[in-house]
Short mmCIF file of C-alpha atoms in Angstrom, two decimals:
data_model
loop_
_atom_site.label_atom_id
_atom_site.label_comp_id
_atom_site.label_asym_id
_atom_site.label_seq_id
_atom_site.Cartn_x
_atom_site.Cartn_y
_atom_site.Cartn_z
CA UNK H 1 -21.13 -26.94 -52.68
CA UNK H 2 -20.73 -30.71 -52.85
CA UNK H 3 -17.15 -31.80 -53.49
CA UNK H 4 -16.33 -35.45 -53.98
CA UNK H 5 -12.68 -34.72 -53.29
CA UNK H 6 -12.88 -32.50 -50.24
CA UNK H 7 -15.86 -32.00 -48.01
CA UNK H 8 -18.03 -34.92 -49.07
CA UNK H 9 -18.06 -38.10 -46.97
CA UNK H 10 -17.48 -41.23 -48.99
CA UNK H 11 -20.15 -43.88 -49.27
CA UNK H 12 -20.00 -46.18 -46.30
CA UNK H 13 -18.08 -43.72 -44.09
CA UNK H 14 -21.18 -41.95 -42.86
CA UNK H 15 -24.91 -42.06 -43.27
CA UNK H 16 -26.06 -40.41 -46.45
CA UNK H 17 -28.19 -37.37 -45.75
CA UNK H 18 -30.18 -35.09 -47.95
CA UNK H 19 -33.13 -35.97 -50.13
CA UNK H 20 -32.24 -38.49 -52.80
CA UNK H 21 -30.32 -37.20 -55.75
CA UNK H 22 -30.87 -33.61 -54.69
CA UNK H 23 -29.32 -34.08 -51.25
CA UNK H 24 -26.50 -31.80 -50.19
CA UNK H 25 -24.07 -34.67 -49.55
CA UNK H 26 -22.69 -37.17 -52.03
CA UNK H 27 -25.35 -39.75 -52.64
CA UNK H 28 -24.12 -43.06 -53.99
CA UNK H 29 -27.01 -45.05 -52.60
CA UNK H 30 -27.98 -47.13 -55.62
CA UNK H 31 -30.41 -49.20 -53.59
CA UNK H 32 -33.83 -49.25 -55.23
CA UNK H 33 -36.46 -47.96 -52.85
CA UNK H 34 -40.03 -49.16 -52.63
CA UNK H 35 -41.19 -46.16 -54.60
CA UNK H 36 -44.25 -45.89 -56.74
CA UNK H 37 -44.45 -46.44 -60.46
CA UNK H 38 -41.73 -44.50 -62.30
CA UNK H 39 -43.28 -41.58 -64.17
CA UNK H 40 -41.52 -42.63 -67.38
CA UNK H 41 -43.34 -45.96 -67.30
CA UNK H 42 -46.90 -45.38 -66.03
CA UNK H 43 -48.04 -48.68 -67.47
CA UNK H 44 -45.86 -50.64 -65.03
CA UNK H 45 -46.88 -51.60 -61.56
CA UNK H 46 -44.94 -50.47 -58.52
CA UNK H 47 -41.98 -52.72 -57.71
CA UNK H 48 -42.30 -55.14 -54.87
CA UNK H 49 -39.71 -55.41 -52.13
CA UNK H 50 -37.36 -58.32 -52.18
CA UNK H 51 -35.48 -59.89 -49.34
CA UNK H 52 -31.97 -58.58 -48.64
CA UNK H 53 -29.64 -60.36 -50.97
CA UNK H 54 -26.64 -62.30 -49.75
CA UNK H 55 -23.57 -60.59 -51.16
CA UNK H 56 -21.71 -62.75 -53.65
CA UNK H 57 -18.42 -64.27 -52.64
CA UNK H 58 -15.53 -62.01 -53.49
CA UNK H 59 -13.14 -64.38 -55.20
CA UNK H 60 -9.61 -63.14 -55.70
CA UNK H 61 -8.45 -63.21 -59.28
CA UNK H 62 -4.92 -64.38 -59.67
CA UNK H 63 -2.70 -62.16 -61.79
CA UNK H 64 -0.42 -63.80 -64.32
CA UNK H 65 2.67 -61.61 -64.70
CA UNK H 66 4.54 -61.40 -67.95
CA UNK H 67 7.87 -61.77 -66.14
CA UNK H 68 8.20 -63.85 -63.02
CA UNK H 69 9.29 -62.07 -59.91
CA UNK H 70 8.85 -62.64 -56.20
CA UNK H 71 5.58 -61.25 -54.91
CA UNK H 72 6.14 -58.22 -52.73
CA UNK H 73 2.62 -57.95 -51.33
CA UNK H 74 0.90 -60.55 -49.21
CA UNK H 75 -2.82 -61.06 -48.91
CA UNK H 76 -2.77 -60.17 -45.22
CA UNK H 77 -4.73 -57.01 -44.52
CA UNK H 78 -3.24 -54.12 -42.68
CA UNK H 79 -5.33 -52.08 -40.22
CA UNK H 80 -5.50 -49.32 -42.83
CA UNK H 81 -6.88 -51.72 -45.41
CA UNK H 82 -9.56 -52.90 -43.02
CA UNK H 83 -10.46 -49.36 -42.06
CA UNK H 84 -11.24 -48.21 -45.58
CA UNK H 85 -13.57 -51.07 -46.44
CA UNK H 86 -17.14 -49.90 -46.22
CA UNK H 87 -19.88 -52.32 -45.16
CA UNK H 88 -22.25 -53.25 -47.92
CA UNK H 89 -25.74 -51.83 -47.47
CA UNK H 90 -27.19 -52.75 -50.82
CA UNK H 91 -30.58 -54.30 -50.52
CA UNK H 92 -33.42 -53.37 -52.77
CA UNK H 93 -36.27 -54.26 -54.99
CA UNK H 94 -36.28 -55.74 -58.45
CA UNK H 95 -38.35 -53.82 -60.99
CA UNK H 96 -41.28 -55.86 -62.34
CA UNK H 97 -40.67 -57.83 -65.49
CA UNK H 98 -43.03 -59.46 -67.97
CA UNK H 99 -43.81 -63.01 -66.97
CA UNK H 100 -42.31 -64.40 -70.18
CA UNK H 101 -38.97 -62.73 -69.60
CA UNK H 102 -36.10 -65.04 -68.81
CA UNK H 103 -34.44 -64.63 -65.41
CA UNK H 104 -31.45 -62.37 -65.18
CA UNK H 105 -28.22 -64.02 -66.23
CA UNK H 106 -25.46 -64.45 -63.67
CA UNK H 107 -22.70 -65.21 -66.16
CA UNK H 108 -21.48 -63.82 -69.44
CA UNK H 109 -24.40 -64.06 -71.85
CA UNK H 110 -24.13 -65.70 -75.26
CA UNK H 111 -25.13 -63.94 -78.48
CA UNK H 112 -28.48 -64.59 -80.08
CA UNK H 113 -28.66 -67.63 -82.31
CA UNK H 114 -29.76 -65.62 -85.35
CA UNK H 115 -29.64 -61.99 -86.33
CA UNK H 116 -33.40 -61.87 -86.70
CA UNK H 117 -34.31 -63.59 -83.44
CA UNK H 118 -36.86 -61.40 -81.62
CA UNK H 119 -35.87 -60.10 -78.20
CA UNK H 120 -38.68 -58.25 -76.47
CA UNK H 121 -37.06 -58.17 -73.05
CA UNK H 122 -36.48 -54.67 -71.69
CA UNK H 123 -33.54 -54.44 -69.29
CA UNK H 124 -33.27 -51.74 -66.68
CA UNK H 125 -29.93 -50.46 -67.92
CA UNK H 126 -27.58 -51.23 -70.78
CA UNK H 127 -23.99 -50.02 -70.38
CA UNK H 128 -21.77 -49.46 -73.41
CA UNK H 129 -18.21 -50.32 -72.39
CA UNK H 130 -16.74 -52.60 -69.72
CA UNK H 131 -13.83 -50.44 -68.54
CA UNK H 132 -13.57 -48.77 -65.12
CA UNK H 133 -16.68 -46.58 -65.47
CA UNK H 134 -18.86 -49.21 -67.13
CA UNK H 135 -17.93 -52.07 -64.81
CA UNK H 136 -18.21 -49.89 -61.69
CA UNK H 137 -21.67 -48.71 -62.74
CA UNK H 138 -22.68 -52.29 -63.54
CA UNK H 139 -21.44 -53.61 -60.21
CA UNK H 140 -23.27 -51.07 -58.05
CA UNK H 141 -26.51 -51.45 -60.01
CA UNK H 142 -26.37 -55.25 -60.09
CA UNK H 143 -25.49 -55.45 -56.40
CA UNK H 144 -28.63 -53.41 -55.74
CA UNK H 145 -30.75 -55.82 -57.75
CA UNK H 146 -31.19 -54.08 -61.09
CA UNK H 147 -31.16 -55.88 -64.43
CA UNK H 148 -27.97 -54.62 -66.11
CA UNK H 149 -26.30 -55.56 -69.40
CA UNK H 150 -22.71 -54.53 -70.19
CA UNK H 151 -21.68 -54.52 -73.85
CA UNK H 152 -17.89 -54.75 -74.27
CA UNK H 153 -16.35 -55.00 -77.75
CA UNK H 154 -13.30 -56.97 -76.59
CA UNK H 155 -12.94 -60.25 -74.74
CA UNK H 156 -11.36 -60.09 -71.29
CA UNK H 157 -8.51 -60.08 -70.60
CA UNK H 158 -7.56 -57.48 -73.18
CA UNK H 159 -4.71 -55.01 -73.55
CA UNK H 160 -5.49 -51.38 -72.78
CA UNK H 161 -3.07 -48.46 -73.06
CA UNK H 162 -2.68 -46.92 -69.61
CA UNK H 163 -0.11 -45.86 -67.04
CA UNK H 164 -1.35 -48.79 -64.89
CA UNK H 165 -1.17 -46.82 -61.65
CA UNK H 166 -3.86 -46.98 -58.97
CA UNK H 167 -3.81 -43.98 -56.65
CA UNK H 168 -5.39 -44.03 -53.17
CA UNK H 169 -8.64 -42.75 -54.72
CA UNK H 170 -8.82 -45.74 -57.05
CA UNK H 171 -7.87 -48.16 -54.28
CA UNK H 172 -10.71 -46.79 -52.16
CA UNK H 173 -13.26 -47.50 -54.86
CA UNK H 174 -11.95 -51.02 -55.41
CA UNK H 175 -12.01 -51.62 -51.66
CA UNK H 176 -15.62 -50.46 -51.50
CA UNK H 177 -16.44 -53.03 -54.18
CA UNK H 178 -14.72 -55.69 -52.07
CA UNK H 179 -11.92 -56.10 -54.58
CA UNK H 180 -8.76 -55.11 -52.74
CA UNK H 181 -7.91 -58.75 -51.92
CA UNK H 182 -7.78 -59.36 -55.69
CA UNK H 183 -4.87 -56.89 -55.84
CA UNK H 184 -2.75 -58.91 -53.40
CA UNK H 185 -0.42 -60.12 -56.17
CA UNK H 186 0.03 -56.63 -57.60
CA UNK H 187 2.81 -54.20 -56.75
CA UNK H 188 1.99 -52.03 -53.76
CA UNK H 189 3.80 -48.69 -53.70
CA UNK H 190 3.99 -46.02 -51.03
CA UNK H 191 4.39 -42.69 -52.79
CA UNK H 192 5.70 -40.49 -55.58
CA UNK H 193 9.23 -39.54 -56.56
CA UNK H 194 9.28 -36.28 -58.49
CA UNK H 195 12.10 -35.07 -60.75
CA UNK H 196 12.49 -31.56 -62.07
CA UNK H 197 15.34 -29.32 -63.19
CA UNK H 198 18.07 -31.58 -61.84
CA UNK H 199 16.45 -32.16 -58.45
CA UNK H 200 14.37 -34.97 -57.01
CA UNK H 201 12.18 -35.47 -53.99
CA UNK H 202 10.38 -38.50 -52.55
CA UNK H 203 6.93 -38.09 -51.02
CA UNK H 204 4.80 -40.66 -49.24
CA UNK H 205 1.09 -40.69 -50.02
CA UNK H 206 -0.49 -38.43 -47.39
CA UNK H 207 -2.56 -39.67 -44.49
CA UNK H 208 -6.27 -39.18 -45.11
CA UNK H 209 -9.42 -40.18 -43.19
CA UNK H 210 -11.13 -41.62 -46.28
CA UNK H 211 -8.29 -42.96 -48.42
CA UNK H 212 -5.40 -45.36 -47.85
CA UNK H 213 -1.83 -44.08 -47.88
CA UNK H 214 -0.68 -46.43 -50.64
CA UNK H 215 -1.44 -47.39 -54.20
CA UNK H 216 -0.95 -50.32 -56.56
CA UNK H 217 0.28 -50.86 -60.08
CA UNK H 218 -1.53 -53.42 -62.18
CA UNK H 219 -2.06 -53.65 -65.92
CA UNK H 220 -5.47 -52.88 -67.33
CA UNK H 221 -5.14 -56.27 -69.02
CA UNK H 222 -5.62 -57.78 -65.57
CA UNK H 223 -7.56 -55.10 -63.72
CA UNK H 224 -10.48 -54.53 -66.08
CA UNK H 225 -11.29 -58.22 -66.24
CA UNK H 226 -11.27 -58.45 -62.45
CA UNK H 227 -13.82 -55.66 -62.05
CA UNK H 228 -16.01 -56.81 -64.96
CA UNK H 229 -16.08 -60.37 -63.56
CA UNK H 230 -17.02 -58.94 -60.17
CA UNK H 231 -19.97 -57.14 -61.74
CA UNK H 232 -21.05 -60.41 -63.34
CA UNK H 233 -20.83 -62.19 -59.98
CA UNK H 234 -23.06 -59.45 -58.55
CA UNK H 235 -25.67 -60.26 -61.21
CA UNK H 236 -24.80 -58.18 -64.28
CA UNK H 237 -24.86 -59.70 -67.76
CA UNK H 238 -21.69 -59.25 -69.79
CA UNK H 239 -21.75 -59.40 -73.59
CA UNK H 240 -18.04 -59.63 -74.35
CA UNK H 241 -16.73 -59.53 -77.90
CA UNK H 242 -19.83 -57.55 -78.80
CA UNK H 243 -19.85 -54.10 -80.38
CA UNK H 244 -22.55 -51.46 -80.34
CA UNK H 245 -23.11 -50.54 -83.97
CA UNK H 246 -25.97 -48.07 -83.48
CA UNK H 247 -28.18 -46.53 -80.81
CA UNK H 248 -31.92 -47.12 -81.21
CA UNK H 249 -33.79 -43.84 -80.99
CA UNK H 250 -37.18 -43.75 -79.30
CA UNK H 251 -39.21 -42.02 -82.00
CA UNK H 252 -42.29 -41.90 -79.81
CA UNK H 253 -40.48 -39.82 -77.17
CA UNK H 254 -39.91 -36.88 -79.50
CA UNK H 255 -36.77 -34.72 -79.70
CA UNK H 256 -34.57 -34.15 -76.64
CA UNK H 257 -32.71 -30.87 -76.09
CA UNK H 258 -29.51 -32.73 -75.14
CA UNK H 259 -29.00 -36.45 -75.80
CA UNK H 260 -31.66 -38.52 -77.54
CA UNK H 261 -34.13 -40.79 -75.83
CA UNK H 262 -33.19 -44.37 -76.68
CA UNK H 263 -34.99 -47.68 -76.48
CA UNK H 264 -31.69 -49.52 -76.52
CA UNK H 265 -28.78 -50.30 -78.80
CA UNK H 266 -28.08 -52.52 -81.77
CA UNK H 267 -25.12 -54.81 -81.16
CA UNK H 268 -23.03 -57.12 -83.29
CA UNK H 269 -21.26 -60.21 -82.08
CA UNK H 270 -17.74 -59.84 -83.47
CA UNK H 271 -17.11 -63.59 -83.58
CA UNK H 272 -20.28 -64.67 -85.40
CA UNK H 273 -21.07 -61.43 -87.22
CA UNK H 274 -24.69 -61.65 -86.05
CA UNK H 275 -26.50 -58.58 -84.79
CA UNK H 276 -29.50 -57.97 -82.55
CA UNK H 277 -31.13 -55.34 -80.40
CA UNK H 278 -30.67 -54.87 -76.67
CA UNK H 279 -33.61 -53.00 -75.19
CA UNK H 280 -33.31 -50.99 -71.97
CA UNK H 281 -35.01 -48.26 -70.01
CA UNK H 282 -31.75 -46.35 -69.55
CA UNK H 283 -28.42 -46.30 -71.37
CA UNK H 284 -24.95 -45.49 -70.01
CA UNK H 285 -22.20 -44.53 -72.45
CA UNK H 286 -18.84 -45.56 -70.98
CA UNK H 287 -16.91 -46.54 -74.09
CA UNK H 288 -13.74 -44.62 -73.36
CA UNK H 289 -11.84 -41.58 -74.52
CA UNK H 290 -12.78 -41.87 -78.20
CA UNK H 291 -16.42 -42.68 -77.34
CA UNK H 292 -17.64 -43.67 -80.76
CA UNK H 293 -21.18 -44.28 -79.47
CA UNK H 294 -21.19 -40.96 -77.64
CA UNK H 295 -20.28 -39.17 -80.86
CA UNK H 296 -23.12 -40.99 -82.63
CA UNK H 297 -25.42 -39.31 -80.13
CA UNK H 298 -23.89 -35.89 -80.70
CA UNK H 299 -21.42 -35.51 -77.84
CA UNK H 300 -18.51 -33.14 -78.46
CA UNK H 301 -15.32 -32.15 -76.73
CA UNK H 302 -14.87 -28.50 -75.89
CA UNK H 303 -11.81 -27.44 -77.82
CA UNK H 304 -11.17 -24.55 -75.45
CA UNK H 305 -10.42 -27.02 -72.65
CA UNK H 306 -7.21 -29.07 -72.35
CA UNK H 307 -6.62 -32.34 -74.13
CA UNK H 308 -3.88 -34.79 -73.25
CA UNK H 309 -1.94 -37.13 -75.49
CA UNK H 310 -0.07 -40.03 -73.90
CA UNK H 311 2.26 -42.79 -75.06
CA UNK H 312 3.46 -45.73 -72.98
CA UNK H 313 5.61 -48.84 -73.28
CA UNK H 314 7.08 -51.58 -71.09
CA UNK H 315 10.68 -52.38 -70.19
CA UNK H 316 12.25 -55.04 -68.02
CA UNK H 317 14.10 -53.54 -65.07
CA UNK H 318 15.87 -54.63 -61.90
CA UNK H 319 13.99 -51.79 -60.20
CA UNK H 320 10.59 -53.27 -61.03
CA UNK H 321 9.68 -53.38 -57.33
CA UNK H 322 10.69 -49.82 -56.43
CA UNK H 323 8.44 -48.45 -53.64
CA UNK H 324 7.79 -45.18 -55.53
CA UNK H 325 6.18 -44.33 -58.82
CA UNK H 326 8.21 -41.68 -60.61
CA UNK H 327 7.12 -38.46 -62.32
CA UNK H 328 9.34 -36.22 -64.44
CA UNK H 329 8.07 -32.66 -64.62
CA UNK H 330 10.39 -31.11 -67.19
CA UNK H 331 10.54 -33.39 -70.21
CA UNK H 332 12.34 -32.11 -73.29
CA UNK H 333 12.48 -32.76 -77.00
CA UNK H 334 15.58 -33.91 -78.91
CA UNK H 335 16.88 -30.34 -79.10
CA UNK H 336 16.63 -29.90 -75.33
CA UNK H 337 13.58 -27.63 -75.42
CA UNK H 338 11.05 -28.13 -72.65
CA UNK H 339 7.61 -29.25 -73.85
CA UNK H 340 4.22 -28.92 -72.09
CA UNK H 341 3.91 -32.35 -70.55
CA UNK H 342 5.37 -34.91 -68.19
CA UNK H 343 7.04 -38.29 -68.12
CA UNK H 344 6.52 -41.27 -65.84
CA UNK H 345 8.12 -44.52 -64.77
CA UNK H 346 5.84 -46.87 -62.83
CA UNK H 347 7.34 -50.08 -61.36
CA UNK H 348 5.01 -53.04 -61.98
CA UNK H 349 6.52 -55.49 -59.48
CA UNK H 350 6.59 -58.34 -62.01
CA UNK H 351 9.92 -57.61 -63.67
CA UNK H 352 8.57 -54.75 -65.76
CA UNK H 353 8.23 -51.00 -65.58
CA UNK H 354 5.58 -48.90 -67.35
CA UNK H 355 7.25 -45.93 -69.04
CA UNK H 356 5.42 -43.09 -70.74
CA UNK H 357 5.12 -39.47 -71.73
CA UNK H 358 2.13 -37.17 -71.74
CA UNK H 359 1.54 -33.93 -73.63
CA UNK H 360 -0.96 -31.18 -72.91
CA UNK H 361 -2.73 -29.01 -75.48
CA UNK H 362 -2.04 -25.86 -73.48
CA UNK H 363 0.73 -24.44 -75.63
CA UNK H 364 1.19 -24.03 -79.38
CA UNK H 365 4.29 -26.22 -79.25
CA UNK H 366 2.30 -29.38 -78.55
CA UNK H 367 1.05 -29.81 -82.12
CA UNK H 368 4.58 -29.91 -83.48
CA UNK H 369 5.78 -32.61 -81.11
CA UNK H 370 6.18 -36.17 -82.37
CA UNK H 371 5.22 -38.29 -79.36
CA UNK H 372 7.25 -41.30 -80.52
CA UNK H 373 10.38 -39.15 -80.77
CA UNK H 374 9.56 -37.56 -77.42
CA UNK H 375 9.27 -41.01 -75.88
CA UNK H 376 12.68 -42.00 -77.27
CA UNK H 377 14.22 -38.81 -75.92
CA UNK H 378 12.68 -39.34 -72.48
CA UNK H 379 13.95 -42.92 -72.31
CA UNK H 380 17.46 -41.75 -73.22
CA UNK H 381 17.33 -38.94 -70.66
CA UNK H 382 15.75 -40.88 -67.73
CA UNK H 383 17.90 -42.15 -64.85
CA UNK H 384 20.16 -44.94 -66.09
CA UNK H 385 19.46 -47.01 -62.99
CA UNK H 386 16.14 -48.06 -64.53
CA UNK H 387 18.08 -49.94 -67.22
CA UNK H 388 15.98 -48.81 -70.19
CA UNK H 389 17.73 -49.92 -73.38
CA UNK H 390 16.65 -51.35 -76.74
CA UNK H 391 17.43 -54.78 -75.29
CA UNK H 392 15.10 -54.33 -72.29
CA UNK H 393 12.25 -52.84 -74.36
CA UNK H 394 9.29 -55.21 -74.55
CA UNK H 395 7.68 -53.76 -77.66
CA UNK H 396 6.71 -50.53 -79.40
CA UNK H 397 4.80 -47.98 -77.32
CA UNK H 398 1.09 -47.35 -77.77
CA UNK H 399 -0.90 -44.23 -77.00
CA UNK H 400 -4.11 -42.31 -77.13
CA UNK H 401 -5.93 -39.08 -76.33
CA UNK H 402 -6.94 -38.03 -72.83
CA UNK H 403 -10.09 -35.84 -72.67
CA UNK H 404 -9.82 -33.93 -69.41
CA UNK H 405 -11.64 -31.76 -66.94
CA UNK H 406 -15.27 -32.54 -67.88
CA UNK H 407 -14.50 -31.40 -71.42
CA UNK H 408 -17.06 -33.68 -73.15
CA UNK H 409 -20.78 -33.07 -73.26
CA UNK H 410 -23.65 -33.19 -73.02
CA UNK H 411 -23.17 -35.74 -70.22
CA UNK H 412 -26.86 -36.38 -69.60
CA UNK H 413 -30.02 -36.09 -71.62
CA UNK H 414 -33.08 -38.09 -72.55
CA UNK H 415 -32.54 -41.44 -70.83
CA UNK H 416 -28.76 -41.46 -71.44
CA UNK H 417 -25.77 -40.81 -69.18
CA UNK H 418 -22.05 -40.53 -69.95
CA UNK H 419 -19.41 -41.69 -67.46
CA UNK H 420 -15.64 -41.97 -67.22
CA UNK H 421 -13.36 -41.03 -70.10
CA UNK H 422 -16.39 -40.83 -72.41
CA UNK H 423 -17.46 -37.82 -70.33
CA UNK H 424 -13.95 -36.32 -70.26
CA UNK H 425 -13.47 -36.86 -66.52
CA UNK H 426 -9.66 -37.33 -66.48
CA UNK H 427 -7.90 -35.15 -63.89
CA UNK H 428 -5.91 -32.40 -65.68
CA UNK H 429 -3.53 -32.12 -62.74
CA UNK H 430 -2.04 -35.61 -63.15
CA UNK H 431 -3.72 -37.40 -66.05
CA UNK H 432 -5.44 -39.87 -63.72
CA UNK H 433 -8.51 -41.52 -65.20
CA UNK H 434 -9.11 -44.88 -63.49
CA UNK H 435 -10.30 -43.48 -60.15
CA UNK H 436 -12.64 -41.02 -61.84
CA UNK H 437 -14.00 -43.81 -64.01
CA UNK H 438 -14.91 -45.78 -60.90
CA UNK H 439 -16.31 -42.72 -59.14
CA UNK H 440 -18.44 -41.45 -62.02
CA UNK H 441 -19.65 -44.97 -62.73
CA UNK H 442 -20.81 -45.14 -59.14
CA UNK H 443 -22.44 -41.71 -59.35
CA UNK H 444 -24.19 -42.80 -62.55
CA UNK H 445 -25.45 -45.93 -60.79
CA UNK H 446 -26.84 -43.78 -57.97
CA UNK H 447 -28.65 -41.52 -60.43
CA UNK H 448 -30.09 -44.51 -62.28
CA UNK H 449 -31.20 -46.12 -59.03
CA UNK H 450 -33.19 -42.97 -58.27
CA UNK H 451 -34.49 -42.76 -61.84
CA UNK H 452 -35.72 -46.35 -61.76
CA UNK H 453 -37.59 -45.83 -58.50
CA UNK H 454 -39.60 -42.79 -59.45
CA UNK H 455 -37.14 -40.00 -60.14
CA UNK H 456 -37.29 -40.49 -63.90
CA UNK H 457 -35.16 -38.39 -66.21
CA UNK H 458 -34.88 -35.62 -63.62
CA UNK H 459 -32.46 -37.90 -61.77
CA UNK H 460 -30.27 -37.96 -64.86
CA UNK H 461 -30.18 -34.19 -64.98
CA UNK H 462 -29.27 -34.23 -61.29
CA UNK H 463 -26.34 -36.52 -62.21
CA UNK H 464 -24.86 -33.83 -64.42
CA UNK H 465 -25.24 -31.33 -61.58
CA UNK H 466 -23.56 -33.77 -59.21
CA UNK H 467 -20.58 -34.12 -61.55
CA UNK H 468 -20.16 -30.36 -61.58
CA UNK H 469 -20.57 -30.18 -57.81
CA UNK H 470 -18.03 -32.95 -57.32
CA UNK H 471 -15.37 -31.92 -59.82
CA UNK H 472 -16.24 -28.61 -61.48
CA UNK H 473 -14.33 -26.15 -59.28
CA UNK H 474 -11.43 -28.55 -58.79
CA UNK H 475 -11.03 -29.13 -62.51
CA UNK H 476 -11.20 -25.41 -63.24
CA UNK H 477 -8.28 -24.86 -60.89
CA UNK H 478 -6.47 -27.76 -62.56
CA UNK H 479 -7.02 -26.28 -66.01
CA UNK H 480 -5.65 -22.92 -64.88
CA UNK H 481 -2.67 -24.62 -63.26
CA UNK H 482 -1.66 -26.66 -66.32
CA UNK H 483 -2.06 -23.57 -68.48
CA UNK H 484 0.30 -21.69 -66.16
CA UNK H 485 3.01 -24.34 -66.07
CA UNK H 486 2.90 -24.76 -69.85
CA UNK H 487 4.87 -21.53 -69.94
CA UNK H 488 8.54 -22.66 -69.72
CA UNK H 489 9.59 -19.76 -67.52
CA UNK H 490 6.65 -20.18 -65.13
CA UNK H 491 7.31 -23.92 -65.03
CA UNK H 492 10.95 -23.35 -64.17
CA UNK H 493 10.09 -20.96 -61.35
CA UNK H 494 7.26 -23.08 -59.90
CA UNK H 495 9.04 -26.43 -60.06
CA UNK H 496 12.44 -25.00 -59.21
CA UNK H 497 11.13 -23.44 -56.02
CA UNK H 498 8.89 -26.37 -55.15
CA UNK H 499 11.61 -28.99 -55.47
CA UNK H 500 13.58 -27.20 -52.75
CA UNK H 501 10.79 -27.66 -50.20
CA UNK H 502 9.51 -31.07 -49.19
CA UNK H 503 6.65 -29.43 -47.29
CA UNK H 504 5.54 -27.43 -50.32
CA UNK H 505 5.75 -30.40 -52.67
CA UNK H 506 3.91 -32.70 -50.27
CA UNK H 507 1.07 -30.19 -50.04
CA UNK H 508 1.04 -29.83 -53.82
CA UNK H 509 0.82 -33.62 -54.06
CA UNK H 510 -2.34 -33.50 -51.92
CA UNK H 511 -3.88 -31.03 -54.34
CA UNK H 512 -2.78 -32.69 -57.58
CA UNK H 513 -3.83 -36.16 -56.42
CA UNK H 514 -7.15 -34.83 -55.12
CA UNK H 515 -6.42 -35.97 -51.57
CA UNK H 516 -7.24 -32.85 -49.58
CA UNK H 517 -8.65 -33.53 -46.15
CA UNK H 518 -12.30 -32.88 -45.28
CA UNK H 519 -11.59 -32.66 -41.54
CA UNK H 520 -8.87 -30.03 -41.35
CA UNK H 521 -7.64 -26.90 -43.13
CA UNK H 522 -3.93 -27.41 -43.66
CA UNK H 523 -1.62 -25.71 -46.17
CA UNK H 524 -2.99 -27.76 -49.09
CA UNK H 525 -6.61 -26.99 -48.30
CA UNK H 526 -5.96 -23.28 -47.71
CA UNK H 527 -3.77 -23.09 -50.80
CA UNK H 528 -6.41 -24.73 -52.94
CA UNK H 529 -9.08 -22.31 -51.72
CA UNK H 530 -6.84 -19.45 -52.76
CA UNK H 531 -6.22 -21.05 -56.15
CA UNK H 532 -9.95 -21.53 -56.58
CA UNK H 533 -10.63 -17.86 -55.90
CA UNK H 534 -7.98 -16.82 -58.41
CA UNK H 535 -9.30 -19.26 -61.03
CA UNK H 536 -12.68 -17.52 -60.93
CA UNK H 537 -11.03 -14.42 -62.31
CA UNK H 538 -9.27 -16.20 -65.15
CA UNK H 539 -10.73 -17.13 -68.55
CA UNK H 540 -11.46 -20.85 -68.69
CA UNK H 541 -9.57 -21.54 -71.90
CA UNK H 542 -6.54 -23.73 -72.22
CA UNK H 543 -6.14 -25.19 -75.69
CA UNK H 544 -4.22 -23.51 -78.45
CA UNK H 545 -5.93 -24.04 -81.80
#
């Protein structure tokens, strides 16, 4: 079984084997091959090879912090940083285009002059959403030479509710895109401090052959613009401030058993109010947790799988450059009752800390919890050394839902793929979504690269299989785990025992952060295998109606 998190080599760390999208190792080769005419487009000639492209310059994007503070991270690379950067091997061919078609844009495109202006150009891929999944997918496709359009309803930079933490998995993906130098002004942290039942323990990120042993904190306000701009530099077209108002169904293709076949999307420029059509051979839905466009196409969240609800705010703090992010495992309501969730405090390194609470839909108590009140209670209860007071609060908290564990589907059908939060790929163990947005965006790009070079819609179906191979068993264990610890007594026993053993907690960190080693079978790897076997015997239901 292919597992992105365990036995699968990461792109760039070893030669990809197997046969295209059906290979038995993770295949993120998005390079178009000199294949014959795609079966979905028999009227088009076979693509012609192009010369290997010179990779665009990777310009660092300077972060503008809200509160000035001395930078703690320099741009100098450590040996570990150099080791995780994979060499770029993206050459390819450009699919044939009609002679009258304008050349691909290399900067943010402007809206059409009028709402009725004809646009007969057919792009290779249109991506709905410019967040982690959408921009990652756009970068890998554009770097390989494909004609990609990203439609993002906001202008960058824009505020996005998030915990703002980049784990080693996320750092690896950014490094592979050549973007780690752009994080040089961000706060670099070394591990996790866990609190539970009056005890605390500090754990460094574990050593791993494929991931760094550090993370960063950076606001999505800054991060998403960096990655989107990088995709544009690679050749993608970005339509910022533009909203998809409707998918365009391909009536000639007939009904699809899963998602519809589309010829593109209708978009509206939010500044001018003008609308037009964007035509494409394939469509990626990466518009986030609420996925309005996905729901237009009929996607649904499985209500028997867990859903998260999170709320976060910012405070000024003298501990803004703490070397650990902090997780609180036994948060309580105003009456002192434990609730199924967690709290966090992430130092931002710029004078601020990101503070939040998350709830899980794994216990009947979650529906009666007011998240705003829970946030207030957590702030009052958290260690006083963080200095969280009404005077240091930088504004009211904001929140949103967290679809987890591949809970949204269908994820592929017709000529459409879902990626990132729109596909419910958040990790139930820890609520992490950014890394899985980057990873699934890259997997989607690989599938589309194969589809555009002869694999057709079968490559999209293979994408759904790859998601299950990469995350399915891991997320099932995660769902069983969060269901177990939602029981207050089980939580008290598990956390109480774990907090007394640094070895046990460090191995649990490997599992929960999806950092198990592919080259050795230590306690974490053996423990996970046992958990996986047990999870097969348990019903896969976690949400209380």
